[in-house]
């Protein structure tokens, strides 16, 4: 069964701290893995996209890693800001349709 | 222009009303999508259009009727909806890469 599991379900951190979100998947065949940020009531915004051969990709303070052998990915956020408060969704593509994780709800507090 | 626009932002309708959601992109993407998202849940795929033809219908009730008038526009016609259809409706587009999501239409069915 094609599934994407994310952990933790929710996370609260202090402003300026780092955090790491996890994503495990069983999707096959695998095309690429994407991390999206979704603010409440808004559409998801793409942060990174990685193919099978890529191990890491950065976008500013966001760094995603991918281990295609263990089918695990992580999203590391450095020096968190209040504006990082959002849901972070891991999405695995095997063409269409995409397989969405349930997301990690991140709250950054002052 | 890397934006997907959706109108209206908010919509309140009765169960006997007929309304339409609109989506537009000018990125030259030939795949367009409708998703439904309930609170604290990941988006659920409803329809996929590829080169202006409906390619995927994820067993969506007939009270939702998609239309793709041209390569830049995607509509979702609503008729005789139920209160449980209240959700955030997201449009997305892609062309071989990540899906770009619009901001969504928040729909409330009374």
PDB file of N, CA and C in Angstrom, chain A residues 34 36 38 41-44 46 49 89 96-98 100-102, chain B residues 35 37 42-43 45 48 56 88 90 97-99 101-103 106:
ATOM      1  N   UNK A  34       8.688  15.551  -2.302  1.00  0.00           N
ATOM      2  CA  UNK A  34       8.564  17.004  -2.163  1.00  0.00           C
ATOM      3  C   UNK A  34       8.172  17.347  -0.741  1.00  0.00           C
ATOM      4  N   UNK A  36       6.273  20.454   1.217  1.00  0.00           N
ATOM      5  CA  UNK A  36       5.467  21.663   1.052  1.00  0.00           C
ATOM      6  C   UNK A  36       5.241  22.301   2.417  1.00  0.00           C
ATOM      7  N   UNK A  38       2.408  24.689   4.307  1.00  0.00           N
ATOM      8  CA  UNK A  38       1.043  25.189   4.135  1.00  0.00           C
ATOM      9  C   UNK A  38       0.620  25.993   5.347  1.00  0.00           C
ATOM     10  N   UNK A  41      -5.400  27.656   6.005  1.00  0.00           N
ATOM     11  CA  UNK A  41      -6.348  28.245   5.071  1.00  0.00           C
ATOM     12  C   UNK A  41      -5.760  28.678   3.753  1.00  0.00           C
ATOM     13  N   UNK A  42      -4.509  28.319   3.496  1.00  0.00           N
ATOM     14  CA  UNK A  42      -3.843  28.699   2.250  1.00  0.00           C
ATOM     15  C   UNK A  42      -3.400  27.454   1.490  1.00  0.00           C
ATOM     16  N   UNK A  43      -3.010  27.638   0.241  1.00  0.00           N
ATOM     17  CA  UNK A  43      -2.522  26.519  -0.545  1.00  0.00           C
ATOM     18  C   UNK A  43      -1.095  26.164  -0.178  1.00  0.00           C
ATOM     19  N   UNK A  44      -0.708  24.905  -0.371  1.00  0.00           N
ATOM     20  CA  UNK A  44       0.675  24.495  -0.092  1.00  0.00           C
ATOM     21  C   UNK A  44       1.664  25.186  -1.024  1.00  0.00           C
ATOM     22  N   UNK A  46       5.646  24.879  -2.437  1.00  0.00           N
ATOM     23  CA  UNK A  46       6.752  23.938  -2.556  1.00  0.00           C
ATOM     24  C   UNK A  46       8.023  24.493  -1.933  1.00  0.00           C
ATOM     25  N   UNK A  49      12.179  19.731  -3.850  1.00  0.00           N
ATOM     26  CA  UNK A  49      11.802  18.527  -4.590  1.00  0.00           C
ATOM     27  C   UNK A  49      13.078  17.750  -4.868  1.00  0.00           C
ATOM     28  N   UNK A  89       4.168  19.392   4.819  1.00  0.00           N
ATOM     29  CA  UNK A  89       3.622  18.181   4.228  1.00  0.00           C
ATOM     30  C   UNK A  89       4.658  17.520   3.332  1.00  0.00           C
ATOM     31  N   UNK A  96       0.967  10.516 -11.187  1.00  0.00           N
ATOM     32  CA  UNK A  96      -0.289  10.986 -10.592  1.00  0.00           C
ATOM     33  C   UNK A  96      -1.082   9.787 -10.128  1.00  0.00           C
ATOM     34  N   UNK A  97      -1.792   9.778  -9.000  1.00  0.00           N
ATOM     35  CA  UNK A  97      -1.832  10.926  -8.098  1.00  0.00           C
ATOM     36  C   UNK A  97      -0.652  10.953  -7.127  1.00  0.00           C
ATOM     37  N   UNK A  98      -0.417  12.115  -6.546  1.00  0.00           N
ATOM     38  CA  UNK A  98       0.591  12.240  -5.518  1.00  0.00           C
ATOM     39  C   UNK A  98       0.090  11.570  -4.255  1.00  0.00           C
ATOM     40  N   UNK A 100       0.139  12.051  -0.328  1.00  0.00           N
ATOM     41  CA  UNK A 100       0.396  13.073   0.683  1.00  0.00           C
ATOM     42  C   UNK A 100       0.532  12.454   2.065  1.00  0.00           C
ATOM     43  N   UNK A 101       1.485  12.959   2.842  1.00  0.00           N
ATOM     44  CA  UNK A 101       1.501  12.675   4.262  1.00  0.00           C
ATOM     45  C   UNK A 101       0.480  13.560   4.956  1.00  0.00           C
ATOM     46  N   UNK A 102       0.221  13.275   6.224  1.00  0.00           N
ATOM     47  CA  UNK A 102      -0.774  14.054   6.962  1.00  0.00           C
ATOM     48  C   UNK A 102      -0.200  15.352   7.504  1.00  0.00           C
TER      49      UNK A 102
ATOM     50  N   UNK B  35      -8.247  19.767  -5.852  1.00  0.00           N
ATOM     51  CA  UNK B  35      -8.140  19.036  -4.606  1.00  0.00           C
ATOM     52  C   UNK B  35      -9.188  19.572  -3.633  1.00  0.00           C
ATOM     53  N   UNK B  37      -9.662  19.800   0.576  1.00  0.00           N
ATOM     54  CA  UNK B  37      -8.935  19.639   1.826  1.00  0.00           C
ATOM     55  C   UNK B  37      -9.813  20.001   3.011  1.00  0.00           C
ATOM     56  N   UNK B  42      -4.666  16.128   4.866  1.00  0.00           N
ATOM     57  CA  UNK B  42      -3.957  16.451   3.626  1.00  0.00           C
ATOM     58  C   UNK B  42      -4.949  16.649   2.484  1.00  0.00           C
ATOM     59  N   UNK B  43      -4.537  17.318   1.431  1.00  0.00           N
ATOM     60  CA  UNK B  43      -5.417  17.482   0.269  1.00  0.00           C
ATOM     61  C   UNK B  43      -5.781  16.128  -0.340  1.00  0.00           C
ATOM     62  N   UNK B  45      -7.114  14.413  -3.853  1.00  0.00           N
ATOM     63  CA  UNK B  45      -7.269  14.676  -5.281  1.00  0.00           C
ATOM     64  C   UNK B  45      -8.704  14.409  -5.723  1.00  0.00           C
ATOM     65  N   UNK B  48      -8.042  15.516 -12.407  1.00  0.00           N
ATOM     66  CA  UNK B  48      -6.830  15.915 -13.104  1.00  0.00           C
ATOM     67  C   UNK B  48      -7.173  16.161 -14.563  1.00  0.00           C
ATOM     68  N   UNK B  56      -8.220  12.080 -14.933  1.00  0.00           N
ATOM     69  CA  UNK B  56      -8.492  11.370 -13.692  1.00  0.00           C
ATOM     70  C   UNK B  56      -9.704  11.989 -12.999  1.00  0.00           C
ATOM     71  N   UNK B  88     -11.727  23.434   2.048  1.00  0.00           N
ATOM     72  CA  UNK B  88     -10.859  24.299   1.242  1.00  0.00           C
ATOM     73  C   UNK B  88     -10.634  23.585  -0.088  1.00  0.00           C
ATOM     74  N   UNK B  90      -8.607  23.426  -3.453  1.00  0.00           N
ATOM     75  CA  UNK B  90      -7.326  23.870  -3.986  1.00  0.00           C
ATOM     76  C   UNK B  90      -7.200  23.495  -5.454  1.00  0.00           C
ATOM     77  N   UNK B  97       7.154  18.973 -13.215  1.00  0.00           N
ATOM     78  CA  UNK B  97       7.862  19.272 -11.972  1.00  0.00           C
ATOM     79  C   UNK B  97       6.894  19.334 -10.815  1.00  0.00           C
ATOM     80  N   UNK B  98       7.235  20.127  -9.794  1.00  0.00           N
ATOM     81  CA  UNK B  98       6.331  20.216  -8.641  1.00  0.00           C
ATOM     82  C   UNK B  98       5.011  20.859  -9.020  1.00  0.00           C
ATOM     83  N   UNK B  99       3.973  20.505  -8.283  1.00  0.00           N
ATOM     84  CA  UNK B  99       2.690  21.152  -8.481  1.00  0.00           C
ATOM     85  C   UNK B  99       2.699  22.499  -7.766  1.00  0.00           C
ATOM     86  N   UNK B 101       0.384  25.251  -6.203  1.00  0.00           N
ATOM     87  CA  UNK B 101      -0.971  25.343  -5.681  1.00  0.00           C
ATOM     88  C   UNK B 101      -1.443  26.798  -5.637  1.00  0.00           C
ATOM     89  N   UNK B 102      -2.732  26.967  -5.855  1.00  0.00           N
ATOM     90  CA  UNK B 102      -3.348  28.254  -5.641  1.00  0.00           C
ATOM     91  C   UNK B 102      -3.659  28.436  -4.164  1.00  0.00           C
ATOM     92  N   UNK B 103      -4.155  29.624  -3.781  1.00  0.00           N
ATOM     93  CA  UNK B 103      -4.433  29.903  -2.371  1.00  0.00           C
ATOM     94  C   UNK B 103      -5.680  29.202  -1.853  1.00  0.00           C
ATOM     95  N   UNK B 106     -12.241  28.872   0.199  1.00  0.00           N
ATOM     96  CA  UNK B 106     -12.856  28.327   1.406  1.00  0.00           C
ATOM     97  C   UNK B 106     -14.367  28.267   1.182  1.00  0.00           C
TER      98      UNK B 106
END
